[in-house]
């Protein structure tokens, strides 16, 4: 199989739908890696597994997957020699308990699911490890009862903490300390019991500053009255941590000794999750396990496309017995492509061990390879047209196809001159046929239909079409050659009869009639009128009139590539197309040589102030400074 086949047939979308029925990431990962098997025995085993899972589900029983989680990260830490945390150990214990439950569940259902029950016999019961962990770990932390010394250390820790709190509460209630305290509470900061003190009194309280508030107004001080007790508490906590580590390390070592057995259990649980996900999917679609073979025979009876929602017109399709190549014809949007995709995806789903929505009489072949050529394969990167890309795809397939290959071609030979395309398509279909491949192709070309009708090992099929309603029924009619219905549809769409009659004549004898258009039907080019050409030689300072508003304006910028200019009108600059202007007078006629045209776009007051500044007027400078101070 290749990626193009998976993409065109939406195989990944199908797997995602099955994956949604998994209860753990373990099964989900197996679904992600799932691919169609080309081995008939493997396919039949997969289908048997799914059927047994479906049978168990149909009893109303629920597989006990509680506690089954992905332990990959935990096992990676073990491989690196890292001691597991209490929560990680607890997860391992819950996983082992889940394994026991599933093994017991499968043993109870061995009568209806013998194959799946047999898998559970390969699962190792690690109850001892499970119980050791559950004895030592409670609520994701090491329990007091796990070790006598740990229990003693924690009791002493609790006693010291109570003494520290008593002394700090006395500190809070002391009148001499009242003015120093920011808040009358005992605050636990950085593993120390502290008093919130006003920052301005930090030198008035004897003790160790543990932390400061973000604003810096409060410091958290551990008073000297509890410093000795605090040091004793630190020593006890260090002892507690050491004892906890010893317990965690012992349990980690116990798991490490049985890592390989745990990995086998993980693989089996993942398999169960994936298989029962297939079973749940089968129940959802009321699926069946089709019969299978490895000699190319496909017989779909009332089969439905796995991704299409109701209502779906069931497909009845046969190939590989009396004929090995099928040519499907019919109008556009009649369902030809859906037939190809249904045949392809149903085949891939079956080879993946999934049930399909079809009649139990359905049979599906297992192929070594499945190739498709569907849709627009135009490639901009490789400068390939649609036709070129189709030909490249077909050429690549031709090199590797064999007598156990399924080929699905949509509109074969299209995208080029019809006569050449049809001839080329026929030759390609012949080549694949001589290789022994099973081929299903759709087409509009009458030549391909005629070839298929005459070839003893080819068969025609047609998509049914309701001529009266102009609607497809999406039903495949085996043994019939369909028509494009172009003439019928055109007549229903009120195309004039004389056009249709001429078209039908061209179909029969190609006797083209070269009538020439009458002279009075031809539009002549009009003579140019003065002023038709756009005037584009606008210069800065030219006086113009805005045609829409009759306002007078001055040209500020020359014409750009979009035939627009900027004009100065009513003290504003406006971009406008030159078709909306009329030239009144050129600047060269209005102003003497050497005149500074920029002055046209500055008012009198601004020009006078600029002139005063240039000649060094102190009055003008003072006025500017005054304006700046006023703005500040």
XYZ file of C-alpha atoms in Angstrom:
632
model
C 0.000 0.000 0.000
C 1.128 3.552 -0.595
C 0.288 6.863 1.052
C -1.598 8.127 -1.994
C -4.009 5.194 -1.711
C -4.624 5.948 1.976
C -5.211 9.652 1.265
C -7.562 9.189 -1.691
C -9.626 6.526 0.096
C -9.593 8.441 3.434
C -8.172 5.459 5.296
C -6.773 7.642 8.103
C -10.196 9.219 8.665
C -11.661 5.725 8.914
C -9.048 4.708 11.503
C -9.738 7.876 13.496
C -13.406 6.882 13.668
C -12.499 3.414 15.020
C -9.937 4.975 17.386
C -12.648 7.036 19.053
C -13.949 3.807 20.633
C -10.655 3.119 22.478
C -10.684 3.717 26.235
C -6.929 4.203 26.644
C -4.037 5.712 24.770
C -2.538 2.211 24.566
C -5.200 1.010 22.155
C -5.262 4.355 20.370
C -1.580 4.089 19.552
C -2.102 0.626 18.052
C -4.941 1.972 15.892
C -2.614 4.742 14.704
C -0.074 2.121 13.626
C -2.698 -0.181 12.106
C -2.328 -0.957 8.402
C -4.088 -3.406 6.069
C -2.544 -6.884 6.101
C -1.824 -8.598 2.788
C -1.765 -12.024 4.443
C -5.087 -13.855 4.235
C -4.494 -15.797 7.476
C -3.739 -12.594 9.378
C -6.846 -10.885 7.987
C -9.054 -13.821 8.938
C -7.580 -13.862 12.466
C -8.177 -10.122 12.822
C -11.789 -10.513 11.715
C -12.259 -13.402 14.139
C -10.941 -11.263 17.005
C -13.359 -8.474 16.100
C -16.265 -10.919 15.853
C -15.501 -12.347 19.310
C -15.238 -8.836 20.778
C -18.576 -7.972 19.191
C -20.100 -11.145 20.663
C -18.890 -10.182 24.153
C -20.234 -6.642 23.771
C -23.585 -7.970 22.555
C -24.011 -9.776 25.887
C -24.171 -6.373 27.564
C -20.888 -6.915 29.406
C -18.386 -4.108 29.790
C -14.658 -4.837 29.648
C -13.061 -3.611 32.945
C -10.400 -1.256 31.596
C -10.324 0.774 34.856
C -6.828 1.758 35.893
C -5.321 0.863 32.531
C -3.017 3.733 31.604
C 0.014 4.250 29.408
C 3.146 3.387 31.404
C 5.677 4.243 28.663
C 7.025 7.272 30.557
C 7.280 5.266 33.795
C 9.147 2.399 32.118
C 11.503 4.886 30.456
C 12.401 6.242 33.899
C 13.029 2.694 35.087
C 15.366 2.071 32.159
C 17.328 5.164 33.189
C 17.609 3.962 36.798
C 15.365 6.700 38.213
C 13.413 5.942 41.379
C 9.668 6.232 40.792
C 7.482 8.636 42.730
C 4.648 7.498 44.950
C 2.027 8.483 42.334
C 3.903 6.596 39.595
C 4.117 3.483 41.744
C 0.428 3.729 42.523
C -0.330 3.962 38.753
C 1.684 0.774 38.179
C -0.272 -1.011 40.913
C -3.593 0.122 39.418
C -2.441 -1.091 35.997
C -1.553 -4.520 37.404
C -4.946 -4.686 39.123
C -6.577 -3.805 35.782
C -4.673 -6.646 34.114
C -6.013 -9.102 36.680
C -9.559 -7.879 36.189
C -9.378 -8.169 32.390
C -7.821 -11.644 32.600
C -10.624 -12.757 34.901
C -13.228 -11.120 32.651
C -11.921 -12.903 29.542
C -11.803 -16.216 31.387
C -15.536 -15.852 32.182
C -16.271 -15.230 28.484
C -14.040 -17.972 27.113
C -17.041 -19.817 25.664
C -18.055 -17.019 23.278
C -14.564 -15.544 22.827
C -12.092 -18.457 22.941
C -9.359 -16.720 20.943
C -9.419 -13.563 23.052
C -9.575 -15.606 26.251
C -6.491 -17.504 25.161
C -4.538 -14.235 24.897
C -5.211 -13.601 28.586
C -3.294 -16.764 29.451
C -0.126 -14.983 28.334
C -0.777 -12.233 30.879
C 1.260 -12.532 34.105
C -0.498 -12.104 37.445
C 1.761 -9.774 39.459
C -0.532 -9.576 42.461
C 2.387 -9.576 44.927
C 3.845 -6.371 43.469
C 0.389 -4.833 43.304
C -0.276 -5.598 46.981
C 3.177 -4.414 48.120
C 2.574 -1.061 46.462
C -0.968 -0.699 47.755
C 0.285 -1.485 51.288
C 2.996 1.161 51.161
C 1.295 3.839 49.039
C -2.008 5.487 49.956
C -3.477 8.567 48.271
C -0.388 8.861 46.055
C 2.006 9.180 48.999
C 3.987 6.845 51.250
C 1.740 5.645 54.068
C 2.705 5.807 57.764
C 2.275 2.059 58.072
C 4.840 1.336 55.365
C 7.713 1.476 57.866
C 7.984 1.611 61.696
C 10.795 4.178 61.667
C 8.859 6.347 59.200
C 5.827 6.258 61.460
C 7.968 7.301 64.469
C 9.643 10.146 62.532
C 6.313 11.515 61.334
C 4.914 11.361 64.871
C 7.887 13.412 66.145
C 7.464 15.853 63.254
C 3.842 16.385 64.201
C 4.803 16.965 67.870
C 7.517 19.522 66.991
C 5.193 21.347 64.591
C 2.585 21.710 67.328
C 5.197 23.129 69.727
C 6.351 25.641 67.100
C 2.781 26.767 66.435
C 2.121 27.189 70.191
C 5.178 29.438 70.614
C 4.331 31.482 67.547
C 0.761 31.965 68.746
C 2.155 33.269 72.064
C 4.372 35.610 70.036
C 1.267 36.903 68.221
C -0.689 37.500 71.427
C 2.190 39.305 73.169
C 1.388 43.024 73.607
C 5.037 43.962 73.091
C 4.986 42.540 69.556
C 1.631 43.959 68.474
C 3.002 47.036 66.670
C 5.453 44.978 64.602
C 2.969 42.483 63.211
C 1.449 43.040 59.757
C -1.108 40.221 60.037
C -1.937 38.120 63.075
C -1.528 34.655 61.525
C 1.101 31.929 61.393
C 2.262 31.725 57.778
C 3.962 28.638 56.311
C 6.713 29.820 53.931
C 9.487 27.740 52.344
C 9.026 24.878 54.835
C 9.177 27.267 57.787
C 6.523 28.577 60.164
C 6.745 32.400 60.140
C 5.101 35.610 61.350
C 4.221 38.426 58.878
C 6.153 41.480 60.130
C 5.949 45.054 58.855
C 9.067 45.721 56.770
C 9.787 48.937 58.661
C 10.228 46.911 61.906
C 12.445 44.165 60.515
C 15.271 45.118 62.876
C 12.982 45.105 65.910
C 12.174 41.383 65.721
C 14.916 38.867 66.456
C 14.780 36.046 63.935
C 15.489 34.858 60.410
C 13.856 36.466 57.369
C 12.419 33.611 55.305
C 10.584 35.536 52.572
C 9.479 39.038 51.516
C 6.171 40.025 49.923
C 6.125 41.177 46.302
C 5.490 44.796 47.235
C 8.176 44.670 49.925
C 5.865 45.897 52.691
C 5.862 42.590 54.578
C 8.639 40.236 55.621
C 8.031 36.737 56.905
C 10.223 36.100 59.927
C 10.953 32.901 61.810
C 11.468 34.250 65.386
C 14.459 33.062 67.395
C 12.081 31.594 69.989
C 11.417 28.692 67.605
C 14.826 28.449 65.892
C 15.965 25.463 67.948
C 12.693 23.635 67.348
C 12.898 24.512 63.647
C 16.365 22.987 63.367
C 15.074 19.842 65.063
C 12.151 19.792 62.617
C 14.518 20.038 59.642
C 16.494 17.051 60.895
C 13.323 14.995 61.336
C 12.127 15.908 57.841
C 15.456 14.862 56.375
C 15.092 11.530 58.150
C 11.506 11.229 56.829
C 12.663 11.918 53.250
C 15.422 9.324 53.561
C 13.010 6.683 54.843
C 10.474 7.503 52.099
C 13.200 7.241 49.475
C 14.235 3.832 50.768
C 10.652 2.595 50.501
C 10.183 4.060 46.994
C 13.529 2.637 45.867
C 12.620 -0.830 47.185
C 9.296 -0.828 45.342
C 10.950 0.543 42.184
C 13.464 -2.289 42.298
C 10.646 -4.796 42.649
C 9.030 -3.439 39.475
C 12.352 -3.283 37.656
C 12.869 -7.014 38.241
C 9.589 -7.705 36.437
C 9.781 -5.059 33.700
C 9.677 -7.562 30.848
C 6.558 -9.248 32.208
C 4.894 -5.859 32.672
C 5.721 -4.908 29.081
C 4.036 -8.080 27.844
C 0.967 -7.211 29.909
C 0.960 -3.701 28.411
C 1.053 -5.098 24.876
C -1.816 -7.464 25.620
C -3.932 -4.719 27.213
C -3.283 -2.485 24.191
C -4.364 -5.313 21.876
C -7.532 -5.866 23.898
C -8.354 -2.140 23.796
C -7.880 -2.005 20.020
C -9.860 -5.202 19.374
C -12.773 -4.139 21.565
C -12.734 -0.699 19.880
C -13.273 -2.559 16.587
C -16.058 -4.543 18.269
C -17.774 -1.361 19.501
C -17.494 0.138 16.019
C -19.030 -3.029 14.569
C -21.951 -2.783 16.961
C -22.439 0.882 16.094
C -22.718 0.208 12.344
C -24.367 -3.223 12.747
C -21.357 -4.606 10.892
C -20.532 -8.079 9.654
C -17.312 -10.011 9.072
C -17.238 -10.658 5.312
C -15.906 -13.855 3.799
C -12.394 -13.399 2.435
C -10.215 -14.849 -0.304
C -6.846 -14.207 -1.919
C -7.743 -14.678 -5.598
C -9.353 -11.312 -6.381
C -13.054 -12.120 -6.043
C -15.150 -9.253 -4.613
C -18.875 -9.555 -4.055
C -20.372 -6.626 -2.170
C -23.999 -7.102 -1.204
C -25.762 -4.004 0.131
C -22.419 -2.568 1.219
C -22.160 0.994 2.552
C -19.253 3.419 2.478
C -17.790 3.460 6.027
C -17.574 7.259 6.244
C -20.917 8.242 4.742
C -23.778 8.973 7.116
C -27.350 7.834 6.614
C -29.147 7.658 4.317
C -26.683 5.764 2.111
C -27.681 3.883 -1.035
C -26.248 0.341 -0.580
C -23.803 -0.870 -3.216
C -24.114 -4.207 -4.971
C -20.897 -4.935 -6.797
C -19.142 -8.010 -8.205
C -15.788 -8.563 -9.903
C -13.115 -11.249 -10.167
C -15.245 -14.229 -11.219
C -16.582 -13.966 -14.788
C -14.561 -10.822 -15.521
C -11.516 -9.095 -14.044
C -12.051 -5.558 -15.380
C -15.124 -3.387 -14.912
C -15.912 -0.117 -16.719
C -18.483 2.102 -15.002
C -20.277 4.811 -16.956
C -22.923 7.375 -16.185
C -23.539 11.117 -15.767
C -21.499 13.461 -13.616
C -22.493 13.469 -9.924
C -24.117 10.087 -10.470
C -22.013 8.270 -7.866
C -19.289 6.643 -9.984
C -16.472 7.932 -7.795
C -18.306 6.857 -4.626
C -18.447 3.320 -6.027
C -14.657 3.316 -6.441
C -14.107 4.715 -2.952
C -16.560 2.295 -1.389
C -14.883 -0.717 -3.003
C -11.439 0.584 -1.985
C -12.184 1.564 1.609
C -14.278 -1.539 2.323
C -11.328 -3.606 1.100
C -8.824 -1.739 3.297
C -11.151 -1.913 6.312
C -11.570 -5.679 5.897
C -7.817 -6.185 5.531
C -7.435 -4.210 8.773
C -9.716 -6.640 10.597
C -12.721 -4.310 10.836
C -16.301 -5.246 10.206
C -18.205 -3.509 7.417
C -21.821 -2.466 6.956
C -23.068 -5.021 4.417
C -25.095 -8.182 3.952
C -23.489 -11.342 5.438
C -23.224 -12.816 1.921
C -20.532 -10.219 1.137
C -17.055 -11.448 0.203
C -13.908 -9.339 -0.001
C -10.536 -10.188 -1.547
C -7.190 -9.624 0.163
C -4.728 -7.941 -2.197
C -0.968 -7.499 -2.155
C -1.392 -3.932 -3.400
C -4.178 -1.409 -3.876
C -3.676 1.611 -6.126
C -6.030 4.444 -6.947
C -6.026 7.311 -9.426
C -8.837 9.561 -8.296
C -9.305 13.310 -8.444
C -7.204 16.201 -9.720
C -3.540 15.293 -9.314
C -2.234 18.530 -10.830
C 1.251 19.298 -9.466
C 2.465 22.888 -9.491
C 5.776 21.910 -7.919
C 6.651 19.531 -10.760
C 4.919 21.597 -13.469
C 2.556 18.721 -14.260
C -0.910 19.245 -15.699
C -3.803 17.108 -14.509
C -3.419 14.795 -17.497
C 0.372 14.573 -17.144
C 0.071 13.772 -13.458
C -2.516 11.059 -14.126
C -0.250 9.510 -16.753
C 2.745 9.586 -14.412
C 0.691 7.910 -11.686
C -0.556 5.214 -14.070
C 2.969 4.663 -15.397
C 4.308 4.198 -11.858
C 1.511 1.751 -11.040
C 2.064 -0.194 -14.254
C 5.636 -0.974 -13.219
C 4.659 -2.674 -9.940
C 1.157 -4.098 -10.530
C 0.763 -7.887 -10.487
C -1.976 -10.521 -10.549
C -2.996 -9.722 -6.958
C -3.436 -5.966 -7.316
C -6.640 -3.930 -7.001
C -6.757 -0.886 -9.303
C -9.314 1.908 -9.021
C -9.217 4.541 -11.799
C -11.558 7.528 -11.981
C -12.232 9.076 -15.437
C -9.331 7.205 -17.011
C -7.887 8.958 -20.074
C -9.610 12.276 -19.351
C -7.940 15.657 -19.427
C -6.767 15.526 -23.058
C -8.168 15.292 -26.599
C -11.049 12.753 -26.341
C -10.046 10.464 -29.218
C -6.455 10.198 -28.021
C -7.529 9.927 -24.382
C -9.944 7.088 -25.111
C -7.400 5.176 -27.205
C -4.739 5.601 -24.545
C -7.135 4.532 -21.789
C -8.074 1.354 -23.671
C -4.417 0.445 -24.178
C -3.663 1.049 -20.482
C -6.631 -1.051 -19.358
C -5.425 -3.839 -21.655
C -1.938 -3.678 -20.145
C -3.255 -3.967 -16.594
C -5.593 -6.775 -17.602
C -2.709 -8.755 -19.134
C -0.847 -8.413 -15.832
C -3.793 -10.177 -14.160
C -4.844 -7.197 -12.024
C -8.399 -6.533 -10.852
C -9.362 -3.187 -12.397
C -12.349 -0.897 -11.858
C -12.457 2.257 -13.998
C -14.999 5.017 -14.615
C -15.314 6.911 -17.906
C -17.485 9.079 -20.137
C -15.861 7.879 -23.361
C -18.087 5.815 -25.658
C -15.035 4.100 -27.218
C -14.060 2.625 -23.836
C -17.616 1.386 -23.288
C -17.593 -0.248 -26.726
C -14.233 -1.898 -26.031
C -15.449 -3.225 -22.682
C -18.629 -4.523 -24.276
C -16.663 -6.489 -26.888
C -13.873 -7.825 -24.633
C -14.762 -11.289 -23.223
C -13.145 -10.608 -19.819
C -14.395 -7.025 -19.364
C -17.790 -5.921 -18.084
C -19.768 -2.686 -18.303
C -21.771 -1.189 -15.461
C -23.859 1.950 -15.296
C -25.032 4.375 -12.649
C -28.827 4.550 -12.754
C -30.320 7.924 -13.681
C -33.935 9.118 -13.466
C -34.574 10.812 -16.797
C -37.818 12.443 -15.713
C -36.511 14.038 -12.523
C -32.928 14.542 -13.825
C -31.670 12.993 -10.582
C -29.222 10.115 -10.051
C -30.335 7.161 -7.941
C -26.729 6.226 -7.013
C -27.495 2.601 -7.843
C -24.995 0.558 -9.823
C -26.479 -1.557 -12.606
C -24.098 -4.394 -13.487
C -23.900 -5.481 -17.130
C -25.225 -2.220 -18.566
C -23.463 0.596 -20.392
C -24.565 3.985 -19.154
C -24.915 7.192 -21.090
C -23.834 10.671 -20.142
C -27.436 11.811 -20.761
C -26.060 15.054 -22.157
C -28.747 15.342 -24.886
C -31.571 14.430 -22.523
C -30.453 16.876 -19.849
C -29.928 19.640 -22.433
C -33.450 19.118 -23.821
C -34.906 19.268 -20.290
C -32.936 22.472 -19.727
C -34.703 24.050 -22.768
C -31.759 24.075 -25.159
C -33.351 24.817 -28.614
C -34.273 21.758 -30.716
C -32.360 22.909 -33.806
C -29.130 22.943 -31.774
C -29.793 19.456 -30.375
C -30.679 18.092 -33.826
C -27.462 19.426 -35.279
C -25.482 17.956 -32.336
C -27.080 14.535 -32.857
C -26.162 14.701 -36.529
C -22.558 15.474 -35.684
C -22.522 12.397 -33.435
C -23.543 10.194 -36.355
C -21.609 11.379 -39.423
C -19.390 14.360 -38.420
C -20.896 16.276 -41.401
C -20.116 19.769 -40.071
C -22.040 22.721 -41.591
C -19.896 25.824 -41.937
C -22.546 28.568 -42.069
C -21.049 32.059 -41.804
C -22.421 34.763 -39.569
C -24.363 37.482 -41.364
C -22.620 40.813 -41.773
C -25.330 42.714 -39.892
C -24.686 40.556 -36.821
C -21.035 41.651 -36.509
C -20.209 44.644 -34.336
C -17.761 47.063 -35.967
C -15.068 49.095 -34.277
C -16.157 52.726 -33.772
C -14.129 55.622 -35.170
C -12.109 57.496 -32.579
C -13.606 60.758 -31.307
C -11.605 63.820 -30.304
C -10.892 63.776 -26.636
C -11.311 60.034 -26.269
C -7.696 59.605 -25.241
C -6.912 60.171 -21.590
C -4.986 63.328 -20.836
C -2.115 62.269 -18.606
C 0.320 65.174 -18.849
C -0.774 66.795 -15.574
C 1.928 68.819 -13.822
C 2.204 70.214 -10.325
C 0.274 73.489 -10.043
C -2.134 72.848 -12.933
C -5.628 74.171 -12.196
C -8.398 71.599 -12.753
C -12.124 71.126 -12.124
C -13.532 68.090 -10.316
C -16.248 66.871 -12.692
C -18.466 65.344 -10.005
C -18.559 68.395 -7.665
C -17.483 71.247 -10.011
C -14.902 72.267 -7.411
C -11.687 73.970 -8.460
C -8.437 72.246 -7.397
C -4.677 72.235 -7.931
C -2.620 69.266 -9.130
C -0.168 68.245 -6.397
C 1.386 65.044 -7.850
C 1.798 63.674 -11.350
C -0.207 60.765 -12.779
C 0.711 57.349 -11.326
C 0.481 53.943 -13.028
C -3.160 53.640 -11.939
C -4.039 56.935 -13.707
C -4.554 58.715 -10.407
C -3.265 62.103 -9.230
C -3.288 63.895 -5.900
C -5.160 67.203 -5.935
C -5.297 70.016 -3.376
C -8.911 71.052 -2.787
C -10.434 72.989 0.116
C -7.259 72.621 2.162
C -7.114 68.837 1.774
C -5.163 66.402 -0.392
C -7.328 63.904 -2.305
C -6.383 61.027 -4.665
C -8.615 60.985 -7.727
C -8.738 59.260 -11.129
C -7.899 61.536 -14.085
C -11.189 60.639 -15.816
C -12.892 62.659 -13.091
C -10.844 65.797 -13.846
C -10.946 68.495 -16.469
C -7.894 70.670 -17.138
C -8.641 74.398 -16.796
C -5.215 75.969 -17.110
C -1.615 74.742 -17.108
C 0.704 75.918 -14.314
C 3.171 77.140 -16.943
C 0.499 79.594 -18.128
C -0.436 80.718 -14.633
C 2.916 81.369 -12.917
C 6.204 82.963 -14.008
C 9.362 80.958 -14.543
C 11.134 80.062 -11.306
C 8.017 80.469 -9.170
C 8.048 78.203 -6.083
C 4.960 76.032 -6.706
C 5.122 74.672 -3.142
C 3.758 78.028 -1.957
C 0.458 77.150 -3.645
C -0.140 74.429 -1.086
C 0.650 76.545 2.035
C -1.737 79.183 3.435
C -0.703 82.847 3.780
C -0.156 82.762 7.564
C 2.145 79.733 7.303
C 4.115 81.299 4.426
C 4.534 84.559 6.395
C 5.718 82.727 9.523
C 8.219 80.683 7.527
C 9.478 83.863 5.887
C 9.852 85.594 9.295
C 11.781 82.590 10.673
C 14.104 82.572 7.649
C 14.978 86.262 8.158
C 15.532 85.707 11.923
C 12.511 87.517 13.364
C 12.671 87.333 17.195
C 8.938 87.958 17.430
C 8.210 84.897 15.310
C 10.579 82.758 17.420
C 8.944 83.912 20.683
C 5.541 83.029 19.259
C 6.723 79.500 18.419
C 8.180 78.990 21.923
C 4.905 80.221 23.424
C 2.931 77.706 21.346
C 5.230 74.870 22.447
C 4.821 75.808 26.139
C 1.065 75.944 25.700
C 1.079 72.412 24.231
C 3.124 71.105 27.203
